[in-house]
XYZ file of C-alpha atoms in Angstrom:
774
model
C 62.767 85.006 94.422
C 64.367 83.593 91.275
C 65.373 79.965 91.428
C 68.965 79.458 92.473
C 71.254 76.570 91.672
C 72.989 74.217 94.076
C 76.107 75.218 95.983
C 78.618 73.231 98.035
C 76.782 71.476 100.857
C 75.669 73.606 103.804
C 74.365 72.077 107.000
C 71.764 73.084 109.548
C 72.799 73.596 113.159
C 71.767 75.486 116.303
C 73.613 77.211 119.145
C 71.390 75.734 121.845
C 67.933 74.327 122.556
C 65.248 74.673 125.267
C 66.181 72.646 128.341
C 62.922 72.087 130.163
C 61.249 69.303 128.160
C 57.725 69.351 126.692
C 56.081 69.152 130.121
C 58.774 71.032 132.095
C 60.148 67.719 133.305
C 63.452 69.314 134.296
C 61.796 71.897 136.550
C 59.743 69.226 138.268
C 62.726 66.945 138.805
C 64.944 69.702 140.223
C 62.272 71.038 142.557
C 61.541 67.457 143.570
C 65.210 67.039 144.406
C 65.206 70.191 146.505
C 62.141 68.914 148.356
C 63.660 65.469 148.943
C 61.192 63.617 146.713
C 63.725 62.909 143.926
C 67.196 61.417 144.388
C 70.325 62.804 142.769
C 70.498 59.763 140.524
C 66.879 60.213 139.433
C 67.512 63.893 138.684
C 70.558 63.065 136.576
C 68.544 60.404 134.740
C 65.831 62.947 133.879
C 68.470 65.406 132.642
C 70.171 62.755 130.501
C 66.840 61.685 129.030
C 65.982 65.274 128.108
C 69.367 65.787 126.459
C 68.911 62.617 124.412
C 65.435 63.752 123.415
C 66.675 67.160 122.343
C 69.437 65.695 120.179
C 67.026 63.238 118.616
C 64.505 65.997 117.821
C 67.207 68.117 116.253
C 68.565 65.257 114.181
C 65.075 64.253 113.031
C 64.470 67.859 111.933
C 67.554 67.810 109.737
C 70.109 69.407 112.082
C 73.387 67.733 111.161
C 75.553 69.047 113.996
C 73.983 69.160 117.463
C 75.199 71.339 120.337
C 76.403 69.861 123.608
C 77.103 71.704 126.833
C 74.175 74.089 126.320
C 71.974 71.999 128.622
C 72.068 73.106 132.265
C 70.478 72.202 135.571
C 70.360 75.901 136.445
C 72.508 78.253 134.348
C 75.235 77.884 131.727
C 77.351 80.692 133.208
C 77.276 78.909 136.571
C 78.314 75.758 134.697
C 81.271 77.692 133.306
C 82.293 78.802 136.804
C 82.309 75.149 137.844
C 84.195 74.138 134.692
C 87.024 76.589 135.432
C 86.977 76.021 139.199
C 85.857 79.555 140.100
C 84.070 78.505 143.286
C 83.575 81.297 145.857
C 85.274 80.553 149.156
C 81.985 80.439 151.036
C 80.779 77.616 148.764
C 83.909 75.456 148.555
C 83.066 73.250 151.525
C 79.579 72.563 150.158
C 80.737 71.685 146.654
C 83.548 69.482 148.015
C 81.068 67.644 150.249
C 78.483 67.138 147.489
C 78.943 68.457 143.974
C 75.229 68.713 143.191
C 74.190 70.325 146.461
C 77.142 72.693 146.263
C 76.140 73.662 142.733
C 72.611 74.524 143.849
C 73.967 76.358 146.907
C 75.895 78.662 144.578
C 72.666 79.273 142.663
C 70.166 79.616 145.500
C 72.158 80.025 148.684
C 71.499 78.110 151.894
C 70.203 79.082 155.274
C 73.691 80.311 156.187
C 75.422 81.141 152.904
C 74.433 83.726 150.306
C 74.175 82.724 146.635
C 75.907 84.327 143.692
C 74.370 87.539 142.432
C 71.914 87.132 139.569
C 71.378 89.552 136.705
C 70.019 89.703 133.171
C 71.763 87.965 130.267
C 72.456 90.901 127.971
C 69.120 92.342 126.757
C 67.067 89.181 127.299
C 64.798 88.068 130.130
C 67.109 85.171 130.963
C 69.100 85.573 134.191
C 72.631 84.306 134.795
C 74.645 83.899 137.972
C 77.467 86.412 138.131
C 80.953 84.900 138.626
C 82.875 86.275 141.616
C 86.582 86.656 140.952
C 89.488 88.285 142.735
C 93.206 88.834 142.331
C 93.888 85.550 144.142
C 91.456 83.434 142.103
C 93.000 80.157 140.973
C 91.391 78.419 137.999
C 91.316 74.611 137.871
C 89.670 72.692 135.021
C 86.703 70.466 135.827
C 86.038 68.414 132.687
C 83.087 66.452 134.033
C 80.224 68.249 132.317
C 81.661 69.367 128.969
C 83.367 66.052 128.220
C 80.627 63.897 129.709
C 77.834 65.459 127.642
C 79.954 65.336 124.480
C 80.532 61.616 124.969
C 76.806 61.042 125.520
C 76.045 62.598 122.129
C 78.888 60.872 120.295
C 77.915 57.462 121.693
C 74.400 58.045 120.338
C 75.849 58.585 116.858
C 75.502 62.368 116.648
C 77.995 64.792 115.191
C 78.360 67.116 118.142
C 79.789 70.601 118.634
C 80.410 71.511 122.284
C 79.259 75.049 123.104
C 80.987 76.949 125.917
C 80.965 80.510 127.200
C 84.133 82.043 125.793
C 86.912 83.195 128.125
C 86.628 86.905 127.340
C 82.867 87.020 127.829
C 83.160 84.977 131.023
C 85.552 87.487 132.545
C 83.558 90.484 131.312
C 80.440 89.066 132.976
C 82.236 88.595 136.303
C 82.416 91.004 139.232
C 84.978 91.480 142.017
C 84.511 88.934 144.787
C 83.434 90.156 148.251
C 86.369 91.790 149.947
C 88.226 92.551 146.733
C 89.004 96.088 145.658
C 85.814 97.336 143.927
C 88.017 98.545 141.090
C 89.457 95.095 140.432
C 89.049 94.135 136.758
C 88.414 90.394 136.252
C 89.761 90.681 132.702
C 93.245 90.936 134.210
C 92.872 87.195 134.949
C 92.774 86.282 131.247
C 96.306 84.891 131.094
C 95.539 82.757 134.140
C 92.273 81.482 132.612
C 93.458 80.592 129.103
C 95.481 77.506 130.133
C 92.306 76.065 131.666
C 90.440 76.613 128.391
C 93.364 74.947 126.623
C 92.903 71.881 128.858
C 89.190 71.821 128.127
C 89.741 72.106 124.382
C 92.275 69.264 124.397
C 89.911 67.052 126.389
C 87.027 67.784 124.022
C 89.171 66.921 121.037
C 90.109 63.642 122.706
C 86.407 63.063 123.391
C 85.540 63.232 119.690
C 84.830 66.910 118.966
C 85.943 68.160 115.561
C 84.621 71.657 116.347
C 84.153 73.545 119.622
C 82.103 76.742 119.818
C 83.191 79.507 122.189
C 80.447 82.094 122.689
C 81.592 85.709 122.938
C 78.379 87.775 122.962
C 80.001 90.389 125.226
C 81.980 91.530 122.181
C 78.844 92.882 120.477
C 78.772 95.678 123.059
C 80.850 98.844 122.857
C 84.232 97.806 124.183
C 87.466 99.755 124.719
C 90.654 98.927 122.883
C 91.940 97.007 125.919
C 89.100 94.486 125.595
C 89.620 94.078 121.859
C 93.304 93.519 122.469
C 92.459 90.929 125.128
C 90.181 89.135 122.652
C 92.917 89.160 120.030
C 95.410 87.755 122.541
C 92.996 85.089 123.763
C 92.272 83.706 120.310
C 95.831 84.044 119.150
C 96.875 81.870 122.084
C 94.023 79.359 121.783
C 94.246 79.312 118.001
C 97.924 78.350 117.989
C 97.566 75.449 120.417
C 98.894 72.200 119.014
C 96.287 69.975 120.646
C 92.877 71.382 119.980
C 89.741 70.940 117.874
C 88.695 73.509 115.310
C 87.475 76.656 117.036
C 84.361 78.583 116.101
C 83.732 81.854 117.961
C 80.050 82.826 118.052
C 78.390 86.157 118.762
C 74.739 87.127 118.865
C 72.186 89.790 119.894
C 73.848 92.596 117.872
C 76.575 93.400 115.357
C 80.161 92.606 116.253
C 81.372 96.003 115.084
C 84.955 96.729 116.096
C 85.462 93.136 117.263
C 84.706 91.642 113.829
C 88.110 92.298 112.231
C 89.801 91.119 115.437
C 88.078 87.734 115.250
C 88.218 87.505 111.459
C 92.000 87.800 111.609
C 92.433 85.394 114.530
C 93.968 81.956 113.837
C 90.654 80.158 114.315
C 88.587 78.233 111.812
C 85.160 79.832 112.013
C 82.755 82.513 113.220
C 79.075 82.435 114.108
C 77.309 85.719 113.354
C 73.786 87.002 113.937
C 72.132 88.501 110.841
C 68.749 89.427 112.355
C 67.452 92.755 113.685
C 70.243 95.269 114.415
C 72.781 92.500 113.803
C 71.867 92.524 110.100
C 74.615 95.155 109.873
C 77.073 92.250 110.220
C 76.573 91.552 106.510
C 78.001 94.862 105.316
C 80.632 94.812 108.052
C 81.763 91.358 106.964
C 82.110 92.511 103.374
C 84.157 95.529 104.501
C 86.710 93.349 106.316
C 87.123 91.088 103.297
C 84.923 88.240 104.493
C 86.190 84.965 105.943
C 88.059 83.316 103.053
C 88.760 79.675 103.794
C 86.823 79.787 107.057
C 83.468 78.507 108.232
C 80.582 80.926 108.838
C 77.525 79.874 110.832
C 74.932 82.369 109.641
C 72.186 83.167 112.139
C 69.389 84.174 109.776
C 66.447 82.763 111.763
C 65.479 84.941 114.728
C 66.173 82.904 117.866
C 64.452 85.374 120.192
C 61.034 85.903 118.645
C 58.255 83.587 117.529
C 57.273 84.855 114.090
C 57.944 82.726 111.042
C 61.028 83.483 109.007
C 60.854 85.132 105.598
C 62.574 82.208 103.918
C 63.008 83.944 100.580
C 64.731 86.925 102.172
C 66.948 84.666 104.275
C 68.013 82.665 101.232
C 68.983 85.904 99.518
C 71.114 86.851 102.526
C 72.697 83.410 102.573
C 73.436 83.585 98.849
C 75.301 86.846 99.441
C 77.233 85.303 102.328
C 78.405 82.441 100.103
C 80.751 84.880 98.449
C 82.177 86.010 101.789
C 83.208 82.751 103.478
C 84.791 79.435 102.641
C 81.760 77.555 103.972
C 78.333 78.822 105.073
C 76.129 76.847 107.429
C 72.684 77.911 108.653
C 71.482 78.494 112.215
C 69.245 80.606 114.390
C 70.618 83.949 115.487
C 71.280 82.663 119.032
C 70.352 79.743 121.264
C 66.717 78.667 120.982
C 66.634 78.751 124.785
C 64.745 82.048 124.431
C 61.663 80.661 122.644
C 59.074 78.010 123.579
C 59.405 74.443 122.401
C 56.639 73.604 119.929
C 53.609 75.345 118.414
C 51.976 71.927 117.963
C 51.217 71.958 121.698
C 49.101 75.116 121.316
C 45.514 74.048 120.677
C 43.913 77.318 121.822
C 45.383 79.531 119.089
C 43.493 80.007 115.832
C 45.089 77.645 113.269
C 45.590 80.489 110.798
C 47.413 82.567 113.414
C 49.362 79.458 114.379
C 50.813 79.368 110.877
C 52.438 82.741 111.547
C 54.338 81.337 114.522
C 57.574 79.349 114.871
C 58.796 77.993 118.210
C 62.024 76.021 118.646
C 60.937 72.926 116.704
C 59.516 75.001 113.873
C 62.663 77.134 113.769
C 64.833 74.063 113.400
C 62.652 73.046 110.461
C 63.116 76.510 108.937
C 66.882 76.239 109.421
C 66.917 72.827 107.751
C 64.859 74.157 104.839
C 67.238 77.064 104.366
C 70.282 74.795 104.517
C 68.749 72.509 101.910
C 67.754 75.425 99.692
C 71.265 76.825 99.920
C 72.867 73.461 99.130
C 70.474 72.099 96.527
C 68.908 75.222 95.054
C 65.515 76.795 95.678
C 63.815 74.251 93.455
C 64.444 71.644 96.130
C 62.351 73.638 98.642
C 59.839 75.250 96.281
C 56.851 73.913 98.188
C 58.102 75.248 101.510
C 58.865 78.641 99.980
C 55.387 78.921 98.471
C 53.695 78.024 101.761
C 55.908 80.504 103.589
C 54.968 83.312 101.173
C 51.287 82.561 101.698
C 51.610 82.632 105.479
C 53.510 85.918 105.417
C 50.860 87.453 103.167
C 48.073 86.187 105.411
C 49.555 87.905 108.426
C 50.190 91.171 106.591
C 46.582 91.353 105.362
C 44.850 90.204 108.556
C 42.353 92.501 110.284
C 43.645 91.090 113.590
C 46.733 93.264 113.358
C 45.164 96.730 112.942
C 42.510 98.649 114.923
C 41.733 102.112 113.461
C 40.391 103.430 116.799
C 43.618 102.534 118.590
C 45.725 104.159 115.914
C 43.633 107.315 115.973
C 43.963 107.635 119.743
C 47.739 107.154 119.586
C 48.057 109.833 116.932
C 46.191 112.301 119.189
C 48.637 112.026 122.120
C 50.240 115.383 123.014
C 53.406 116.162 125.012
C 51.185 117.383 127.867
C 49.743 113.874 128.138
C 53.188 112.538 129.033
C 54.039 114.852 131.941
C 52.467 115.225 135.385
C 51.301 118.813 135.812
C 52.783 119.229 139.298
C 56.528 119.227 140.067
C 57.783 116.482 142.361
C 58.218 118.608 145.559
C 54.585 119.674 145.354
C 53.472 116.100 144.807
C 55.637 114.800 147.664
C 54.081 117.241 150.144
C 50.569 116.298 149.039
C 51.350 112.579 149.291
C 52.870 112.826 152.755
C 49.783 114.655 153.949
C 47.467 112.090 152.367
C 49.319 108.964 153.496
C 50.704 109.939 156.923
C 53.474 107.326 156.799
C 56.402 107.067 159.260
C 59.991 107.515 158.152
C 61.418 104.374 156.538
C 57.949 103.091 155.570
C 57.682 99.368 154.906
C 55.985 97.694 151.964
C 56.359 94.684 149.675
C 56.696 94.590 145.907
C 53.334 93.034 145.088
C 52.919 89.278 144.975
C 52.710 86.874 147.903
C 53.306 83.110 147.735
C 51.323 81.297 145.069
C 50.478 78.246 147.127
C 49.606 74.782 145.871
C 46.033 75.482 146.961
C 45.858 78.564 144.754
C 47.249 76.701 141.757
C 44.803 73.872 142.411
C 41.886 76.304 142.536
C 42.956 77.780 139.205
C 43.230 74.301 137.697
C 39.835 73.332 139.141
C 38.232 76.385 137.550
C 39.755 75.585 134.142
C 38.607 71.974 134.426
C 35.091 72.935 135.490
C 35.355 71.251 138.893
C 34.397 74.528 140.588
C 32.398 77.472 139.275
C 33.487 81.098 139.067
C 31.767 82.026 142.317
C 33.636 79.349 144.275
C 36.904 80.405 142.704
C 36.266 84.054 143.490
C 35.587 83.223 147.146
C 38.895 81.358 147.293
C 40.659 84.448 145.938
C 38.852 86.744 148.354
C 39.787 84.493 151.274
C 43.453 84.548 150.243
C 43.414 88.342 149.946
C 41.949 88.648 153.438
C 44.635 86.334 154.819
C 47.431 88.296 153.151
C 46.079 91.574 154.500
C 45.708 90.209 158.031
C 49.285 88.979 157.966
C 50.652 92.303 156.729
C 48.724 94.261 159.355
C 49.933 91.954 162.126
C 53.510 92.201 160.851
C 53.328 95.991 160.964
C 53.762 96.707 157.256
C 52.755 100.262 156.385
C 51.636 100.125 152.752
C 49.896 96.873 151.906
C 49.353 94.817 148.780
C 46.548 92.393 148.050
C 49.062 89.640 147.170
C 47.899 89.023 143.579
C 46.447 85.547 144.178
C 44.284 85.893 141.070
C 47.299 86.450 138.795
C 49.216 83.739 136.992
C 52.060 86.012 135.833
C 52.723 89.745 135.937
C 52.603 90.052 132.142
C 50.377 87.181 131.122
C 47.585 88.267 133.469
C 47.283 91.621 131.697
C 47.858 90.183 128.247
C 44.850 87.913 128.716
C 42.736 91.019 129.368
C 43.992 93.233 126.557
C 42.963 93.126 122.928
C 45.909 92.466 120.622
C 47.620 89.810 122.738
C 47.581 86.033 122.361
C 48.180 83.676 125.286
C 49.803 80.259 125.010
C 49.104 77.128 127.024
C 52.554 75.535 126.833
C 54.817 78.350 125.638
C 57.213 78.074 128.570
C 60.564 79.879 128.473
C 63.259 79.752 131.152
C 63.763 82.955 133.115
C 66.209 81.542 135.659
C 66.806 78.185 137.327
C 63.433 76.488 137.632
C 61.481 79.683 137.032
C 59.670 79.437 133.704
C 57.293 81.977 132.213
C 54.836 81.899 129.351
C 55.425 85.130 127.442
C 52.265 86.207 125.637
C 52.387 87.026 121.943
C 51.714 90.605 120.914
C 50.037 90.112 117.577
C 47.864 93.189 116.957
C 46.904 96.673 118.097
C 46.362 96.923 121.855
C 43.357 98.230 123.763
C 41.640 97.594 127.111
C 38.045 96.393 126.777
C 37.311 96.712 130.533
C 39.076 97.275 133.888
C 41.634 94.594 134.699
C 42.584 95.042 138.370
C 39.885 97.265 139.815
C 37.725 94.579 141.403
C 40.302 92.929 143.627
C 42.207 96.109 144.450
C 39.078 97.854 145.697
C 38.000 94.718 147.541
C 41.339 94.615 149.347
C 41.104 98.297 150.257
C 37.643 97.707 151.707
C 39.137 95.194 154.164
C 41.744 97.486 155.761
C 42.302 101.046 156.884
C 45.905 101.066 155.598
C 46.684 102.036 151.998
C 46.681 99.168 149.507
C 48.754 99.577 146.366
C 47.241 99.127 142.957
C 49.597 96.854 141.020
C 50.186 97.121 137.278
C 52.894 96.040 134.846
C 54.397 98.869 132.815
C 54.350 99.235 129.029
C 58.046 98.516 128.436
C 57.885 95.295 130.456
C 54.641 94.308 128.717
C 56.636 94.429 125.485
C 59.928 93.031 126.735
C 58.388 90.003 128.409
C 56.158 89.243 125.464
C 57.002 88.114 121.991
C 56.469 91.493 120.411
C 55.167 92.106 116.919
C 57.898 92.759 114.378
C 55.773 94.561 111.775
C 55.826 98.043 113.334
C 58.210 100.090 115.520
C 58.255 99.066 119.169
C 57.658 102.698 120.138
C 54.236 102.543 118.463
C 53.331 99.337 120.268
C 54.511 100.752 123.600
C 52.283 103.799 123.186
C 49.266 101.569 122.584
C 49.960 99.584 125.767
C 50.577 102.792 127.719
C 47.202 104.195 126.772
C 45.471 101.012 127.908
C 47.307 101.232 131.245
C 46.478 104.944 131.546
C 42.807 104.003 131.553
C 43.440 101.441 134.294
C 45.366 103.944 136.417
C 42.504 106.436 136.075
C 39.953 103.853 137.182
C 42.029 102.866 140.209
C 42.459 106.470 141.286
C 38.772 107.211 140.820
C 37.989 104.230 143.062
C 40.126 105.667 145.884
C 43.494 103.975 145.342
C 46.140 106.469 146.510
C 49.273 104.387 145.803
C 49.654 102.846 142.352
C 52.725 100.824 141.379
C 53.593 100.389 137.704
C 56.449 97.898 137.486
C 59.172 98.313 134.874
C 61.771 95.609 135.655
C 62.542 95.333 131.943
C 63.555 98.950 131.374
C 67.250 98.183 131.827
C 67.261 94.729 130.246
C 65.810 96.066 126.997
C 68.484 98.740 126.750
C 70.176 98.337 123.348
C 73.602 96.773 123.578
C 75.177 99.521 121.496
C 75.366 103.016 123.008
C 74.428 104.670 119.709
C 70.977 103.054 119.840
C 70.135 103.864 123.460
C 68.925 107.451 123.385
C 66.103 106.678 120.958
C 65.032 103.634 122.982
C 65.051 105.454 126.318
C 63.093 108.352 124.840
C 60.137 106.207 123.805
C 60.397 103.889 126.813
C 60.264 106.638 129.428
C 57.590 108.491 127.497
C 55.426 105.356 127.485
C 55.746 105.037 131.274
C 54.830 108.687 131.804
C 51.909 108.395 129.392
C 50.569 105.545 131.505
C 51.009 107.359 134.832
C 50.728 111.118 134.263
C 46.973 111.494 134.388
C 46.704 111.345 138.193
C 46.365 114.001 140.895
C 49.301 115.236 142.961
C 48.207 113.270 146.036
C 48.283 109.935 144.181
C 51.675 108.334 144.692
C 53.138 106.537 141.670
C 55.629 103.765 142.424
C 57.715 101.722 140.029
C 59.893 98.672 140.551
C 62.998 97.267 138.830
C 65.083 94.213 139.621
C 68.114 92.091 138.691
C 69.947 94.386 136.333
C 72.780 96.880 136.416
C 71.074 100.241 136.885
C 74.035 102.616 136.784
C 73.772 103.137 133.019
C 70.129 104.250 133.113
C 69.928 106.504 136.168
C 69.041 109.508 134.023
C 66.215 107.508 132.461
C 65.003 106.384 135.883
C 64.824 110.047 136.838
C 62.964 110.779 133.606
C 60.236 108.278 134.530
C 59.160 110.856 137.134
C 57.840 108.159 139.487
C 57.382 109.312 143.080
C 58.949 106.145 144.531
C 61.174 103.501 142.972
C 62.041 100.119 144.499
C 65.103 98.309 143.207
C 66.946 95.037 143.736
C 69.938 95.686 145.988
C 70.385 92.865 148.527
C 72.758 90.671 146.491
C 74.672 93.708 145.234
C 75.105 95.041 148.801
C 73.301 98.358 148.249
C 75.385 99.353 145.236
C 72.372 101.007 143.633
C 71.757 103.234 146.681
C 75.170 104.790 146.217
C 74.628 105.084 142.464
C 71.379 106.966 143.100
C 73.190 109.275 145.507
C 76.005 109.966 143.063
C 73.454 110.765 140.351
C 71.587 113.164 142.657
C 68.329 111.212 142.396
C 65.761 113.478 144.084
C 62.801 111.201 144.774
C 61.999 108.399 147.198
C 63.594 104.971 146.782
C 63.448 101.507 148.290
C 66.616 99.518 147.590
C 65.720 95.901 148.414
C 66.917 94.405 151.683
C 65.586 90.841 151.287
C 66.799 88.605 148.431
C 63.664 86.733 147.458
C 65.405 84.462 144.941
C 67.082 82.573 147.774
C 65.395 80.426 150.455
C 67.489 82.157 153.129
C 65.694 84.093 155.844
C 67.746 87.260 156.408
C 68.257 88.182 160.045
C 67.225 91.456 161.633
C 70.798 92.685 161.915
C 71.585 91.694 158.317
C 68.666 93.784 157.086
C 69.444 96.631 159.487
C 73.026 96.676 158.207
C 71.789 97.012 154.631
C 69.488 99.850 155.660
C 72.361 101.691 157.291
C 74.334 101.320 154.055
C 71.345 102.683 152.152
C 71.162 105.684 154.467
C 74.686 106.590 153.387
C 73.201 107.486 150.015
C 69.483 108.122 150.586
C 68.061 110.468 153.230
C 65.791 108.858 155.823
C 62.764 110.862 154.704
C 63.171 109.393 151.200
C 64.062 105.776 152.072
C 61.577 102.908 151.846
C 62.071 99.401 153.224
C 61.059 96.494 150.989
C 62.177 93.145 149.541
C 64.054 92.944 146.257
C 61.110 91.607 144.300
C 57.710 89.923 144.560
C 57.226 86.939 146.841
C 55.322 84.687 144.454
C 57.971 81.948 144.264
C 58.698 81.740 147.981
C 57.009 79.664 150.685
C 54.893 81.163 153.435
C 57.147 79.948 156.246
C 60.185 81.857 155.008
C 58.112 84.869 153.910
C 56.570 85.309 157.360
C 59.937 85.095 159.086
C 61.665 87.352 156.566
C 59.023 90.078 156.636
C 58.866 89.991 160.430
C 62.623 90.582 160.404
C 62.275 93.292 157.781
C 59.781 95.239 159.907
C 61.876 94.749 163.049
C 64.983 96.033 161.259
C 63.085 99.052 159.916
C 61.909 99.911 163.436
C 65.423 99.509 164.807
C 66.993 101.776 162.210
C 64.072 104.209 162.383
C 64.700 104.566 166.100
C 68.392 105.189 165.425
C 67.557 107.869 162.884
C 64.971 109.502 165.141
C 67.400 109.459 168.056
C 70.146 110.980 165.959
C 67.831 113.751 164.797
C 66.625 114.358 168.349
């Protein structure tokens, strides 16, 4: 790009930063606290140390305004519920007795009290805890966290901008509390909530905040006029407060659309907008509304959700255009950097040339600082960085690692017949019932069993060379035998091998597919203390050899009951990876689907009669704007069918989804044409069973009856009650009994008790159904 001259000073900032620490110190401290090995004071010390480290890293990178309040011991939406005093009645005694234990009880539940429901944060793989609100909810400000963390940063000499979930988004994310009218709209509580936000804003101003950021990502979705009017009212009221800091309202993940003029006209001082991916449309939209004269714009031009380096020249061009649309333009990532790993410098196993194509959180902050300097001082001030960036972009574009002619030829040869099973579902169902001979309300689990310390130690020993492959394989075989023996003794009908050989449901396959890169330290928070290492999808995808055949067939050889083959579906393989951004996702999904199709064929040929292809990400990847959804669902469902449609009628195809709102995609779920679907339902009290019934879903389904994200052991009657609710919407001959999700993160003690109760409840309800029929 042509050299540009200096402009009024722009600064670098971010909306948020990874919480876990370089060695996942936060996870270890929290889990140590839960286990009684770490005191509350020690946990708080670890958290404070990590916050200080994050602010120092950001400042050293050139970030001139650091965020506070983005750090969380579990979830920032849960933190907001605490901040506004929205504590469910069942948790009030616990939080009054001990604030920290009560906080974790809301997140995880206790032996006697259920946690808050958990679901996906917009179209990401982060999970938040859903606020429970009712017509009698009373909001009371708790200033401890927002003010305390601001003061920490200010005392360390940082210019800090507190970041909070905005009031409109908070209410739109909430659901009616148990016992409330299901039609209750939490947004009707806005006038009751705004005075609490006013208190918080005043306290933050007194604590030294010049600016406070209120995040309103819910406004990037299609919203009715009533919501837009509520947003206008909220920021009119907050913006005209006498005692407040400057207010910046931030959005991300998509374009603001109809909400942009509402916020642009509000009496606030700034907006934060995403200008990456589909949100790039914000640029033209901003010009159409006349820009933000006299106001601050934080321009999210660095992708905060993916790991590829920024095109700095293109971003500077965008920023130069934005200078004419706002009173002040500062530079940021598109959203919080919570969604990317911490530092590429920790990755010693990736080819150094490929490593130059990647930017994790630390590298993104450096990119942001470079862009801010280039915008303020002119491109000449960052000429060296721009030249290196151009070279790295060119290297990636020209690399043979990204293109495989054989893969592309095979994809081009796919026909519509390849994406449909030849037999209609009723014919398949009859063949499967004859082949499997299962009782009504058959029991199964979702796939994984507890990953014990012994299993993790064996994996570490193999990597370190302390044991050889044969010794490791015997350890895996022994674990599989133990899992099978337990399931048989418990009375489970369709078994799983427990997946002891797998580190993660996406990473395991990525490590066995051409086109993927694995990281060693690329941890990203999924929820609470659950961190994952999303692989990086860098090139064309193919399967060099079978991935699951050995251990699935071994497990089947040890039992006379059917053992499910367990695969991760193509959409989830993309969604839970850092996907390539140099070709349409539909093309990448087709490549992954063809690799999985080969695996499905090998499993069937080896005698596997039940094959589960999990797609928990189908709903989470749904575009936030309705206009973009049909195209996405078309390629997503086609990819699933391409992976699964090559089997005989007697082979039963299962899929699994969890922790999302499924009502919006029921037609797509039907279009998957899976024979059986299992879905999360325990925390949502069987809501999805009734949604399936209302949609006329014709196939078999297993709405989950055991919430595996809580340490609670559900009782027999609790599970039986859920099954009876499910039977209100799903006929007994089509109802399966299963947990919400895999059991990898749970301990064996609770798993044994919970599955024993699950089988007992299934037998109890089965007897009721049989008696009623008789």
